[in-house]
PDB file of C-alpha atoms in Angstrom:
ATOM      1  CA  UNK A  29       0.000   0.000   0.000  1.00 51.00           C
ATOM      2  CA  UNK A  30       3.059   2.289   0.206  1.00 51.00           C
ATOM      3  CA  UNK A  31       2.830   3.121  -3.518  1.00 75.00           C
ATOM      4  CA  UNK A  32      -0.840   3.976  -3.012  1.00 83.00           C
ATOM      5  CA  UNK A  33      -0.230   6.444  -0.163  1.00 86.00           C
ATOM      6  CA  UNK A  34       0.209   9.508  -2.389  1.00 88.00           C
ATOM      7  CA  UNK A  35      -2.867   8.802  -4.551  1.00 90.00           C
ATOM      8  CA  UNK A  36      -4.964   8.275  -1.399  1.00 90.00           C
ATOM      9  CA  UNK A  37      -3.824  11.604   0.083  1.00 90.00           C
ATOM     10  CA  UNK A  38      -4.387  13.267  -3.301  1.00 92.00           C
ATOM     11  CA  UNK A  39      -7.922  11.876  -3.628  1.00 90.00           C
ATOM     12  CA  UNK A  40      -8.948  12.964  -0.140  1.00 90.00           C
ATOM     13  CA  UNK A  41      -7.321  16.400  -0.300  1.00 90.00           C
ATOM     14  CA  UNK A  42      -8.310  17.533  -3.795  1.00 92.00           C
ATOM     15  CA  UNK A  43     -11.823  16.084  -3.635  1.00 84.00           C
ATOM     16  CA  UNK A  44     -12.621  17.741  -0.318  1.00 84.00           C
ATOM     17  CA  UNK A  45     -11.260  21.063  -1.589  1.00 88.00           C
ATOM     18  CA  UNK A  46     -13.355  20.731  -4.734  1.00 87.00           C
ATOM     19  CA  UNK A  47     -16.454  20.081  -2.645  1.00 80.00           C
ATOM     20  CA  UNK A  48     -16.309  23.586  -1.135  1.00 83.00           C
ATOM     21  CA  UNK A  49     -16.566  25.222  -4.569  1.00 90.00           C
ATOM     22  CA  UNK A  50     -19.145  22.736  -5.849  1.00 84.00           C
ATOM     23  CA  UNK A  51     -21.393  23.259  -2.834  1.00 77.00           C
ATOM     24  CA  UNK A  52     -21.079  27.016  -3.156  1.00 85.00           C
ATOM     25  CA  UNK A  53     -22.260  26.810  -6.763  1.00 87.00           C
ATOM     26  CA  UNK A  54     -25.014  24.353  -5.870  1.00 78.00           C
ATOM     27  CA  UNK A  55     -26.355  26.648  -3.148  1.00 79.00           C
ATOM     28  CA  UNK A  56     -26.480  29.691  -5.438  1.00 87.00           C
ATOM     29  CA  UNK A  57     -27.417  27.995  -8.713  1.00 86.00           C
ATOM     30  CA  UNK A  58     -28.720  24.411  -8.281  1.00 76.00           C
ATOM     31  CA  UNK A  59     -29.491  24.091 -11.998  1.00 78.00           C
ATOM     32  CA  UNK A  60     -25.765  24.177 -12.865  1.00 84.00           C
ATOM     33  CA  UNK A  61     -25.084  20.497 -12.061  1.00 77.00           C
ATOM     34  CA  UNK A  62     -24.931  19.360 -15.701  1.00 83.00           C
ATOM     35  CA  UNK A  63     -22.762  22.379 -16.562  1.00 90.00           C
ATOM     36  CA  UNK A  64     -20.333  21.470 -13.768  1.00 87.00           C
ATOM     37  CA  UNK A  65     -20.136  17.876 -14.970  1.00 86.00           C
ATOM     38  CA  UNK A  66     -19.595  18.942 -18.592  1.00 91.00           C
ATOM     39  CA  UNK A  67     -16.977  21.530 -17.590  1.00 94.00           C
ATOM     40  CA  UNK A  68     -15.032  18.920 -15.649  1.00 91.00           C
ATOM     41  CA  UNK A  69     -15.125  16.478 -18.567  1.00 92.00           C
ATOM     42  CA  UNK A  70     -14.038  19.212 -20.993  1.00 96.00           C
ATOM     43  CA  UNK A  71     -11.225  20.394 -18.708  1.00 97.00           C
ATOM     44  CA  UNK A  72      -9.861  16.885 -18.173  1.00 95.00           C
ATOM     45  CA  UNK A  73     -10.151  16.097 -21.886  1.00 96.00           C
ATOM     46  CA  UNK A  74      -8.279  19.304 -22.808  1.00 97.00           C
ATOM     47  CA  UNK A  75      -5.425  18.577 -20.391  1.00 97.00           C
ATOM     48  CA  UNK A  76      -5.203  15.006 -21.673  1.00 97.00           C
ATOM     49  CA  UNK A  77      -5.282  16.096 -25.298  1.00 97.00           C
ATOM     50  CA  UNK A  78      -2.246  18.333 -24.770  1.00 97.00           C
ATOM     51  CA  UNK A  79      -0.111  16.418 -22.274  1.00 96.00           C
ATOM     52  CA  UNK A  80      -1.162  12.762 -22.578  1.00 96.00           C
ATOM     53  CA  UNK A  81      -2.247  12.290 -26.183  1.00 96.00           C
ATOM     54  CA  UNK A  82      -0.135  15.202 -27.490  1.00 96.00           C
ATOM     55  CA  UNK A  83      -2.887  15.952 -30.005  1.00 96.00           C
ATOM     56  CA  UNK A  84      -3.293  12.265 -30.892  1.00 95.00           C
ATOM     57  CA  UNK A  85       0.369  11.811 -31.824  1.00 97.00           C
ATOM     58  CA  UNK A  86       0.946   9.315 -29.000  1.00 96.00           C
ATOM     59  CA  UNK A  87      -0.253   5.801 -29.752  1.00 94.00           C
ATOM     60  CA  UNK A  88      -2.754   4.343 -27.291  1.00 94.00           C
ATOM     61  CA  UNK A  89      -1.410   1.584 -25.065  1.00 94.00           C
ATOM     62  CA  UNK A  90      -4.951   0.296 -24.627  1.00 94.00           C
ATOM     63  CA  UNK A  91      -7.008  -0.156 -27.844  1.00 93.00           C
ATOM     64  CA  UNK A  92     -10.252   1.803 -28.091  1.00 91.00           C
ATOM     65  CA  UNK A  93     -12.311  -1.385 -27.973  1.00 91.00           C
ATOM     66  CA  UNK A  94     -10.735  -2.058 -24.579  1.00 92.00           C
ATOM     67  CA  UNK A  95     -12.433   1.078 -23.272  1.00 93.00           C
ATOM     68  CA  UNK A  96     -15.900   0.196 -24.555  1.00 91.00           C
ATOM     69  CA  UNK A  97     -17.303  -1.276 -21.337  1.00 90.00           C
ATOM     70  CA  UNK A  98     -15.654   1.334 -19.128  1.00 89.00           C
ATOM     71  CA  UNK A  99     -16.850   4.355 -21.137  1.00 89.00           C
ATOM     72  CA  UNK A 100     -20.357   2.920 -21.559  1.00 87.00           C
ATOM     73  CA  UNK A 101     -20.794   2.161 -17.868  1.00 89.00           C
ATOM     74  CA  UNK A 102     -19.203   5.480 -16.877  1.00 84.00           C
ATOM     75  CA  UNK A 103     -21.695   7.537 -18.876  1.00 82.00           C
ATOM     76  CA  UNK A 104     -24.699   5.364 -17.979  1.00 85.00           C
ATOM     77  CA  UNK A 105     -23.996   5.670 -14.247  1.00 86.00           C
ATOM     78  CA  UNK A 106     -23.796   9.472 -14.411  1.00 74.00           C
ATOM     79  CA  UNK A 107     -26.935   9.885 -16.530  1.00 75.00           C
ATOM     80  CA  UNK A 108     -29.098   7.412 -14.593  1.00 83.00           C
ATOM     81  CA  UNK A 109     -28.119   8.916 -11.231  1.00 77.00           C
ATOM     82  CA  UNK A 110     -29.048  12.413 -12.409  1.00 68.00           C
ATOM     83  CA  UNK A 111     -32.284  11.366 -14.123  1.00 71.00           C
ATOM     84  CA  UNK A 112     -33.516   9.482 -11.048  1.00 75.00           C
ATOM     85  CA  UNK A 113     -34.172  12.833  -9.370  1.00 65.00           C
ATOM     86  CA  UNK A 114     -36.823  13.519 -12.021  1.00 65.00           C
ATOM     87  CA  UNK A 115     -38.893  10.607 -10.703  1.00 74.00           C
ATOM     88  CA  UNK A 116     -39.706  12.159  -7.310  1.00 63.00           C
ATOM     89  CA  UNK A 117     -36.925  10.342  -5.450  1.00 64.00           C
ATOM     90  CA  UNK A 118     -36.107  12.295  -2.251  1.00 60.00           C
ATOM     91  CA  UNK A 119     -32.585  13.714  -2.298  1.00 56.00           C
ATOM     92  CA  UNK A 120     -31.561  12.068   1.023  1.00 52.00           C
ATOM     93  CA  UNK A 121     -32.555   8.666  -0.372  1.00 60.00           C
ATOM     94  CA  UNK A 122     -30.574   9.444  -3.525  1.00 63.00           C
ATOM     95  CA  UNK A 123     -27.453  10.189  -1.461  1.00 60.00           C
ATOM     96  CA  UNK A 124     -27.926   7.073   0.669  1.00 62.00           C
ATOM     97  CA  UNK A 125     -28.081   4.867  -2.428  1.00 68.00           C
ATOM     98  CA  UNK A 126     -24.865   6.377  -3.792  1.00 67.00           C
ATOM     99  CA  UNK A 127     -23.205   5.824  -0.415  1.00 64.00           C
ATOM    100  CA  UNK A 128     -23.844   2.095  -0.771  1.00 70.00           C
ATOM    101  CA  UNK A 129     -21.254   1.721  -3.540  1.00 75.00           C
ATOM    102  CA  UNK A 130     -18.684   0.156  -1.213  1.00 74.00           C
ATOM    103  CA  UNK A 131     -21.062  -2.621  -0.186  1.00 79.00           C
ATOM    104  CA  UNK A 132     -22.166  -3.138  -3.808  1.00 84.00           C
ATOM    105  CA  UNK A 133     -18.541  -3.408  -4.969  1.00 84.00           C
ATOM    106  CA  UNK A 134     -17.783  -6.009  -2.315  1.00 86.00           C
ATOM    107  CA  UNK A 135     -20.817  -8.096  -3.345  1.00 86.00           C
ATOM    108  CA  UNK A 136     -20.054  -7.918  -7.080  1.00 90.00           C
ATOM    109  CA  UNK A 137     -16.381  -8.723  -6.441  1.00 89.00           C
ATOM    110  CA  UNK A 138     -17.532 -11.951  -4.800  1.00 91.00           C
ATOM    111  CA  UNK A 139     -20.210 -12.801  -7.373  1.00 90.00           C
ATOM    112  CA  UNK A 140     -18.473 -11.742 -10.617  1.00 89.00           C
ATOM    113  CA  UNK A 141     -14.736 -11.898  -9.913  1.00 86.00           C
ATOM    114  CA  UNK A 142     -14.941 -14.785  -7.463  1.00 88.00           C
ATOM    115  CA  UNK A 143     -13.031 -13.176  -4.608  1.00 87.00           C
ATOM    116  CA  UNK A 144     -13.359 -13.976  -0.933  1.00 87.00           C
ATOM    117  CA  UNK A 145     -12.901 -11.636   2.016  1.00 86.00           C
ATOM    118  CA  UNK A 146     -12.333 -11.989   5.727  1.00 87.00           C
ATOM    119  CA  UNK A 147     -15.229 -11.464   8.138  1.00 87.00           C
ATOM    120  CA  UNK A 148     -13.533  -8.241   9.263  1.00 86.00           C
ATOM    121  CA  UNK A 149     -13.821  -6.824   5.729  1.00 86.00           C
ATOM    122  CA  UNK A 150     -17.577  -7.537   5.587  1.00 89.00           C
ATOM    123  CA  UNK A 151     -18.169  -6.009   9.032  1.00 90.00           C
ATOM    124  CA  UNK A 152     -16.079  -2.910   8.257  1.00 87.00           C
ATOM    125  CA  UNK A 153     -17.836  -2.273   4.928  1.00 86.00           C
ATOM    126  CA  UNK A 154     -21.225  -2.613   6.619  1.00 88.00           C
ATOM    127  CA  UNK A 155     -20.171  -0.216   9.416  1.00 88.00           C
ATOM    128  CA  UNK A 156     -18.903   2.399   6.932  1.00 82.00           C
ATOM    129  CA  UNK A 157     -22.103   2.198   4.878  1.00 82.00           C
ATOM    130  CA  UNK A 158     -24.353   2.532   7.946  1.00 88.00           C
ATOM    131  CA  UNK A 159     -22.240   5.419   9.276  1.00 81.00           C
ATOM    132  CA  UNK A 160     -22.565   7.393   6.049  1.00 74.00           C
ATOM    133  CA  UNK A 161     -26.320   6.757   5.939  1.00 80.00           C
ATOM    134  CA  UNK A 162     -26.684   8.087   9.512  1.00 83.00           C
ATOM    135  CA  UNK A 163     -24.639  11.224   8.731  1.00 71.00           C
ATOM    136  CA  UNK A 164     -26.532  11.818   5.496  1.00 69.00           C
ATOM    137  CA  UNK A 165     -29.912  11.569   7.213  1.00 74.00           C
ATOM    138  CA  UNK A 166     -28.750  13.840  10.040  1.00 73.00           C
ATOM    139  CA  UNK A 167     -27.498  16.488   7.600  1.00 61.00           C
ATOM    140  CA  UNK A 168     -30.461  16.336   5.216  1.00 59.00           C
ATOM    141  CA  UNK A 169     -32.914  16.771   8.103  1.00 62.00           C
ATOM    142  CA  UNK A 170     -31.355  20.158   8.915  1.00 57.00           C
ATOM    143  CA  UNK A 171     -32.592  21.882   5.807  1.00 53.00           C
ATOM    144  CA  UNK A 172     -34.570  21.634   2.616  1.00 48.00           C
ATOM    145  CA  UNK A 173     -33.566  18.395   0.926  1.00 47.00           C
ATOM    146  CA  UNK A 174     -36.228  18.050  -1.727  1.00 51.00           C
ATOM    147  CA  UNK A 175     -39.387  16.003  -1.551  1.00 50.00           C
ATOM    148  CA  UNK A 176     -40.286  14.350   1.738  1.00 54.00           C
ATOM    149  CA  UNK A 177     -41.043  10.650   1.896  1.00 57.00           C
ATOM    150  CA  UNK A 178     -44.734  11.507   2.335  1.00 60.00           C
ATOM    151  CA  UNK A 179     -44.744  13.626  -0.807  1.00 58.00           C
ATOM    152  CA  UNK A 180     -42.852  10.965  -2.716  1.00 50.00           C
ATOM    153  CA  UNK A 181     -45.451   8.353  -1.733  1.00 57.00           C
ATOM    154  CA  UNK A 182     -48.068  10.347  -3.659  1.00 61.00           C
ATOM    155  CA  UNK A 183     -46.110   9.591  -6.801  1.00 64.00           C
ATOM    156  CA  UNK A 184     -45.650   5.895  -6.060  1.00 70.00           C
ATOM    157  CA  UNK A 185     -45.357   4.723  -9.668  1.00 76.00           C
ATOM    158  CA  UNK A 186     -42.718   7.275 -10.634  1.00 77.00           C
ATOM    159  CA  UNK A 187     -40.995   6.868  -7.274  1.00 73.00           C
ATOM    160  CA  UNK A 188     -40.736   3.112  -7.890  1.00 79.00           C
ATOM    161  CA  UNK A 189     -39.137   3.767 -11.276  1.00 84.00           C
ATOM    162  CA  UNK A 190     -36.690   6.151  -9.616  1.00 79.00           C
ATOM    163  CA  UNK A 191     -35.746   3.572  -6.994  1.00 78.00           C
ATOM    164  CA  UNK A 192     -35.213   0.985  -9.731  1.00 84.00           C
ATOM    165  CA  UNK A 193     -32.952   3.461 -11.562  1.00 87.00           C
ATOM    166  CA  UNK A 194     -30.911   4.123  -8.410  1.00 83.00           C
ATOM    167  CA  UNK A 195     -30.560   0.402  -7.752  1.00 84.00           C
ATOM    168  CA  UNK A 196     -29.350  -0.136 -11.295  1.00 91.00           C
ATOM    169  CA  UNK A 197     -26.922   2.815 -11.057  1.00 87.00           C
ATOM    170  CA  UNK A 198     -25.553   1.514  -7.755  1.00 84.00           C
ATOM    171  CA  UNK A 199     -24.762  -1.901  -9.235  1.00 88.00           C
ATOM    172  CA  UNK A 200     -23.502  -0.341 -12.471  1.00 90.00           C
ATOM    173  CA  UNK A 201     -21.142   1.908 -10.500  1.00 86.00           C
ATOM    174  CA  UNK A 202     -19.725  -1.101  -8.666  1.00 85.00           C
ATOM    175  CA  UNK A 203     -19.389  -2.963 -11.974  1.00 91.00           C
ATOM    176  CA  UNK A 204     -17.588   0.060 -13.463  1.00 88.00           C
ATOM    177  CA  UNK A 205     -14.873  -0.211 -10.809  1.00 83.00           C
ATOM    178  CA  UNK A 206     -14.466  -3.900 -11.636  1.00 88.00           C
ATOM    179  CA  UNK A 207     -14.340  -3.146 -15.396  1.00 90.00           C
ATOM    180  CA  UNK A 208     -11.535  -0.646 -14.831  1.00 86.00           C
ATOM    181  CA  UNK A 209      -9.563  -3.137 -12.780  1.00 85.00           C
ATOM    182  CA  UNK A 210     -10.048  -5.890 -15.381  1.00 89.00           C
ATOM    183  CA  UNK A 211      -8.985  -3.495 -18.157  1.00 92.00           C
ATOM    184  CA  UNK A 212      -5.704  -2.816 -16.354  1.00 88.00           C
ATOM    185  CA  UNK A 213      -5.158  -6.526 -15.781  1.00 89.00           C
ATOM    186  CA  UNK A 214      -5.635  -7.262 -19.499  1.00 92.00           C
ATOM    187  CA  UNK A 215      -3.858  -4.326 -21.143  1.00 93.00           C
ATOM    188  CA  UNK A 216      -1.544  -3.018 -18.427  1.00 91.00           C
ATOM    189  CA  UNK A 217      -1.722   0.008 -16.171  1.00 87.00           C
ATOM    190  CA  UNK A 218      -2.047   3.276 -18.085  1.00 92.00           C
ATOM    191  CA  UNK A 219      -4.094   5.560 -15.789  1.00 90.00           C
ATOM    192  CA  UNK A 220      -3.359   8.860 -17.577  1.00 93.00           C
ATOM    193  CA  UNK A 221      -4.434   7.460 -20.933  1.00 95.00           C
ATOM    194  CA  UNK A 222      -7.512   5.821 -19.412  1.00 92.00           C
ATOM    195  CA  UNK A 223      -8.492   9.087 -17.741  1.00 92.00           C
ATOM    196  CA  UNK A 224      -8.190  11.021 -21.022  1.00 95.00           C
ATOM    197  CA  UNK A 225      -9.973   8.522 -23.263  1.00 94.00           C
ATOM    198  CA  UNK A 226     -12.840   7.895 -20.830  1.00 91.00           C
ATOM    199  CA  UNK A 227     -13.656  11.599 -20.532  1.00 92.00           C
ATOM    200  CA  UNK A 228     -12.909  12.602 -24.144  1.00 95.00           C
ATOM    201  CA  UNK A 229     -15.057   9.887 -25.716  1.00 92.00           C
ATOM    202  CA  UNK A 230     -17.930  10.796 -23.359  1.00 89.00           C
ATOM    203  CA  UNK A 231     -18.085  14.463 -24.482  1.00 93.00           C
ATOM    204  CA  UNK A 232     -20.497  13.963 -27.435  1.00 91.00           C
ATOM    205  CA  UNK A 233     -23.084  12.460 -25.076  1.00 86.00           C
ATOM    206  CA  UNK A 234     -23.483  15.868 -23.433  1.00 89.00           C
ATOM    207  CA  UNK A 235     -25.229  17.115 -26.581  1.00 92.00           C
ATOM    208  CA  UNK A 236     -28.474  15.726 -25.165  1.00 87.00           C
ATOM    209  CA  UNK A 237     -28.035  18.158 -22.250  1.00 88.00           C
ATOM    210  CA  UNK A 238     -27.046  21.105 -24.454  1.00 94.00           C
ATOM    211  CA  UNK A 239     -30.070  23.288 -23.668  1.00 94.00           C
ATOM    212  CA  UNK A 240     -29.666  22.871 -19.925  1.00 91.00           C
ATOM    213  CA  UNK A 241     -25.922  23.580 -20.103  1.00 93.00           C
ATOM    214  CA  UNK A 242     -26.408  26.777 -22.125  1.00 96.00           C
ATOM    215  CA  UNK A 243     -29.138  27.983 -19.758  1.00 95.00           C
ATOM    216  CA  UNK A 244     -26.931  27.370 -16.706  1.00 92.00           C
ATOM    217  CA  UNK A 245     -24.026  29.196 -18.389  1.00 96.00           C
ATOM    218  CA  UNK A 246     -26.211  32.282 -18.791  1.00 96.00           C
ATOM    219  CA  UNK A 247     -27.156  32.179 -15.098  1.00 94.00           C
ATOM    220  CA  UNK A 248     -23.521  31.853 -13.994  1.00 95.00           C
ATOM    221  CA  UNK A 249     -22.587  34.854 -16.148  1.00 95.00           C
ATOM    222  CA  UNK A 250     -25.197  36.896 -14.288  1.00 94.00           C
ATOM    223  CA  UNK A 251     -23.673  36.152 -10.862  1.00 94.00           C
ATOM    224  CA  UNK A 252     -22.048  38.860  -8.749  1.00 93.00           C
ATOM    225  CA  UNK A 253     -18.491  39.929  -9.739  1.00 93.00           C
ATOM    226  CA  UNK A 254     -15.613  38.153  -8.031  1.00 90.00           C
ATOM    227  CA  UNK A 255     -14.126  40.352  -5.306  1.00 84.00           C
ATOM    228  CA  UNK A 256     -10.472  39.926  -6.348  1.00 84.00           C
ATOM    229  CA  UNK A 257     -11.121  40.022 -10.117  1.00 83.00           C
ATOM    230  CA  UNK A 258     -13.581  42.800 -10.998  1.00 83.00           C
ATOM    231  CA  UNK A 259     -15.704  42.083 -14.039  1.00 88.00           C
ATOM    232  CA  UNK A 260     -15.443  38.300 -13.716  1.00 93.00           C
ATOM    233  CA  UNK A 261     -18.616  36.561 -12.432  1.00 95.00           C
ATOM    234  CA  UNK A 262     -17.851  34.874  -9.124  1.00 95.00           C
ATOM    235  CA  UNK A 263     -19.564  31.577  -9.998  1.00 95.00           C
ATOM    236  CA  UNK A 264     -17.372  31.169 -13.084  1.00 96.00           C
ATOM    237  CA  UNK A 265     -14.318  31.535 -10.826  1.00 95.00           C
ATOM    238  CA  UNK A 266     -15.770  28.869  -8.508  1.00 95.00           C
ATOM    239  CA  UNK A 267     -16.453  26.626 -11.501  1.00 96.00           C
ATOM    240  CA  UNK A 268     -12.885  26.963 -12.777  1.00 96.00           C
ATOM    241  CA  UNK A 269     -11.462  26.230  -9.327  1.00 96.00           C
ATOM    242  CA  UNK A 270     -13.704  23.173  -9.000  1.00 94.00           C
ATOM    243  CA  UNK A 271     -12.498  21.890 -12.386  1.00 95.00           C
ATOM    244  CA  UNK A 272      -8.843  22.151 -11.330  1.00 97.00           C
ATOM    245  CA  UNK A 273      -9.431  20.346  -8.037  1.00 95.00           C
ATOM    246  CA  UNK A 274     -11.736  17.784  -9.636  1.00 92.00           C
ATOM    247  CA  UNK A 275      -9.004  17.081 -12.187  1.00 96.00           C
ATOM    248  CA  UNK A 276      -6.597  16.330  -9.353  1.00 94.00           C
ATOM    249  CA  UNK A 277      -9.178  14.196  -7.575  1.00 90.00           C
ATOM    250  CA  UNK A 278      -9.992  12.096 -10.635  1.00 89.00           C
ATOM    251  CA  UNK A 279      -6.333  11.807 -11.658  1.00 93.00           C
ATOM    252  CA  UNK A 280      -5.459  10.349  -8.267  1.00 92.00           C
ATOM    253  CA  UNK A 281      -8.475   8.005  -8.407  1.00 87.00           C
ATOM    254  CA  UNK A 282      -7.222   6.603 -11.725  1.00 87.00           C
ATOM    255  CA  UNK A 283      -3.712   6.206 -10.324  1.00 88.00           C
ATOM    256  CA  UNK A 284      -5.130   4.442  -7.288  1.00 88.00           C
ATOM    257  CA  UNK A 285      -7.247   2.175  -9.482  1.00 80.00           C
ATOM    258  CA  UNK A 286      -4.079   1.028 -11.267  1.00 83.00           C
ATOM    259  CA  UNK A 287      -2.342   0.097  -8.001  1.00 85.00           C
ATOM    260  CA  UNK A 288      -4.948  -1.507  -5.731  1.00 85.00           C
ATOM    261  CA  UNK A 289      -8.097  -3.615  -6.084  1.00 80.00           C
ATOM    262  CA  UNK A 290     -11.529  -2.158  -6.883  1.00 77.00           C
ATOM    263  CA  UNK A 291     -12.837  -2.579  -3.312  1.00 77.00           C
ATOM    264  CA  UNK A 292     -10.005  -0.514  -1.840  1.00 82.00           C
ATOM    265  CA  UNK A 293     -10.557   2.192  -4.479  1.00 82.00           C
ATOM    266  CA  UNK A 294     -14.244   2.276  -3.565  1.00 74.00           C
ATOM    267  CA  UNK A 295     -13.306   2.449   0.135  1.00 78.00           C
ATOM    268  CA  UNK A 296     -11.167   5.558  -0.449  1.00 85.00           C
ATOM    269  CA  UNK A 297     -13.842   7.208  -2.611  1.00 77.00           C
ATOM    270  CA  UNK A 298     -16.502   6.384  -0.009  1.00 72.00           C
ATOM    271  CA  UNK A 299     -14.337   7.802   2.779  1.00 79.00           C
ATOM    272  CA  UNK A 300     -13.858  10.921   0.636  1.00 78.00           C
ATOM    273  CA  UNK A 301     -17.631  11.378   0.434  1.00 70.00           C
ATOM    274  CA  UNK A 302     -17.878  11.172   4.203  1.00 73.00           C
ATOM    275  CA  UNK A 303     -15.000  13.574   4.855  1.00 79.00           C
ATOM    276  CA  UNK A 304     -16.469  15.981   2.294  1.00 74.00           C
ATOM    277  CA  UNK A 305     -19.683  15.901   4.275  1.00 68.00           C
ATOM    278  CA  UNK A 306     -17.746  16.775   7.436  1.00 75.00           C
ATOM    279  CA  UNK A 307     -15.947  19.637   5.651  1.00 75.00           C
ATOM    280  CA  UNK A 308     -19.314  20.866   4.403  1.00 70.00           C
ATOM    281  CA  UNK A 309     -20.671  20.883   7.952  1.00 70.00           C
ATOM    282  CA  UNK A 310     -17.638  22.776   9.304  1.00 77.00           C
ATOM    283  CA  UNK A 311     -17.052  25.198   6.409  1.00 75.00           C
ATOM    284  CA  UNK A 312     -20.690  26.131   5.924  1.00 70.00           C
ATOM    285  CA  UNK A 313     -21.277  26.129   9.703  1.00 71.00           C
ATOM    286  CA  UNK A 314     -23.947  23.438   9.714  1.00 63.00           C
ATOM    287  CA  UNK A 315     -24.746  21.827  13.098  1.00 68.00           C
ATOM    288  CA  UNK A 316     -22.812  18.680  14.071  1.00 70.00           C
ATOM    289  CA  UNK A 317     -25.269  16.587  16.073  1.00 79.00           C
ATOM    290  CA  UNK A 318     -25.069  13.419  18.139  1.00 83.00           C
ATOM    291  CA  UNK A 319     -26.150  11.507  15.025  1.00 84.00           C
ATOM    292  CA  UNK A 320     -23.134  12.895  13.181  1.00 75.00           C
ATOM    293  CA  UNK A 321     -20.833  11.690  15.953  1.00 81.00           C
ATOM    294  CA  UNK A 322     -22.358   8.197  15.834  1.00 86.00           C
ATOM    295  CA  UNK A 323     -21.967   8.103  12.059  1.00 80.00           C
ATOM    296  CA  UNK A 324     -18.402   9.405  12.275  1.00 75.00           C
ATOM    297  CA  UNK A 325     -17.483   6.747  14.819  1.00 80.00           C
ATOM    298  CA  UNK A 326     -18.863   3.976  12.585  1.00 84.00           C
ATOM    299  CA  UNK A 327     -17.065   5.299   9.498  1.00 77.00           C
ATOM    300  CA  UNK A 328     -13.662   5.712  11.110  1.00 72.00           C
ATOM    301  CA  UNK A 329     -13.910   2.461  13.080  1.00 78.00           C
ATOM    302  CA  UNK A 330     -14.914   0.651   9.889  1.00 79.00           C
ATOM    303  CA  UNK A 331     -12.031   2.235   7.983  1.00 72.00           C
ATOM    304  CA  UNK A 332      -9.503   1.193  10.621  1.00 69.00           C
ATOM    305  CA  UNK A 333     -10.912  -2.329  10.624  1.00 76.00           C
ATOM    306  CA  UNK A 334     -10.789  -2.521   6.836  1.00 76.00           C
ATOM    307  CA  UNK A 335      -7.132  -1.437   6.825  1.00 64.00           C
ATOM    308  CA  UNK A 336      -6.274  -4.019   9.513  1.00 62.00           C
ATOM    309  CA  UNK A 337      -4.952  -1.248  11.790  1.00 49.00           C
ATOM    310  CA  UNK A 338      -5.972  -3.170  14.897  1.00 48.00           C
ATOM    311  CA  UNK A 339      -3.515  -5.985  14.455  1.00 50.00           C
ATOM    312  CA  UNK A 340      -4.200  -9.548  13.546  1.00 48.00           C
ATOM    313  CA  UNK A 341      -2.593 -11.260  10.568  1.00 47.00           C
ATOM    314  CA  UNK A 342      -0.549  -9.200   8.118  1.00 42.00           C
ATOM    315  CA  UNK A 343      -2.661  -7.300   5.610  1.00 42.00           C
ATOM    316  CA  UNK A 344      -1.365  -9.319   2.666  1.00 44.00           C
ATOM    317  CA  UNK A 345      -2.591 -12.537   4.231  1.00 42.00           C
ATOM    318  CA  UNK A 346      -5.996 -11.060   4.866  1.00 43.00           C
ATOM    319  CA  UNK A 347      -6.416  -9.527   1.415  1.00 46.00           C
ATOM    320  CA  UNK A 348      -8.998 -11.069  -0.837  1.00 45.00           C
ATOM    321  CA  UNK A 349      -7.960 -14.270  -2.609  1.00 47.00           C
ATOM    322  CA  UNK A 350      -9.155 -15.891  -5.783  1.00 46.00           C
ATOM    323  CA  UNK A 351     -11.391 -18.889  -5.111  1.00 46.00           C
ATOM    324  CA  UNK A 352      -9.866 -22.147  -6.164  1.00 46.00           C
TER     325      UNK A 352
END
């Protein structure tokens, strides 16, 4: 895990920093979510085009067909997760589903890849998932979080479709992590190339969101001027800063994915979501209740258990093994 230390620190640091700018945009202009996603994809693709692909003069180490499953699942997961909100799914429930990715990855790793894990791994994953759910519910209850469960029940048919979409996206997200790991095992580890190709090839799909992206751009341009740069709308500055930090976050995720198994990658990403929630509470001065402390205890205890911090057999002996 020594070689993975820097990517882990990079993921946690850059992603939590990015969250501050993303949340600031979301609070002032909630309709800018698709614009933020597109901007991140465009920024990462532009950096990759110049420094990784060198304007397509560098030959791919992984053939394009090798990216087919990864790119397809990557785009499907993002679209389905966003569209589920249009089916009257309460936002807290949406967040809870996305927080279950660690548990879903563990299950699919057993079912699809045929791996086995120690009892400690199962218990730690369950504790982390429950802890994030508790913190999410505690935070969402402090403010307006969309439709209530009672309101959602009035739209039972659409709500059921939304739940089905979230369930599918949860499993698809876990499968995506496995696809990325299998791609590296088959073609070798080329995280920078994979990062560029995955985002660049996905850009045309944003055409279906063109109207929404243009509308959000107009609203960002109408935001108040940035204090340090007169004449520049403040939300565009926040968007640019979020793109830079998101680039670092995703870059480190891809590096991590090339060095450790998919479950560990999902663990780090899940921990990042939790820490981002804590930063959000502190930075935006939201209350930190007893429920938050219970959730925090479960998350950090689960993380320590997963990493075998509390002794026992060496980590290598407890890592997942292929079934005979």
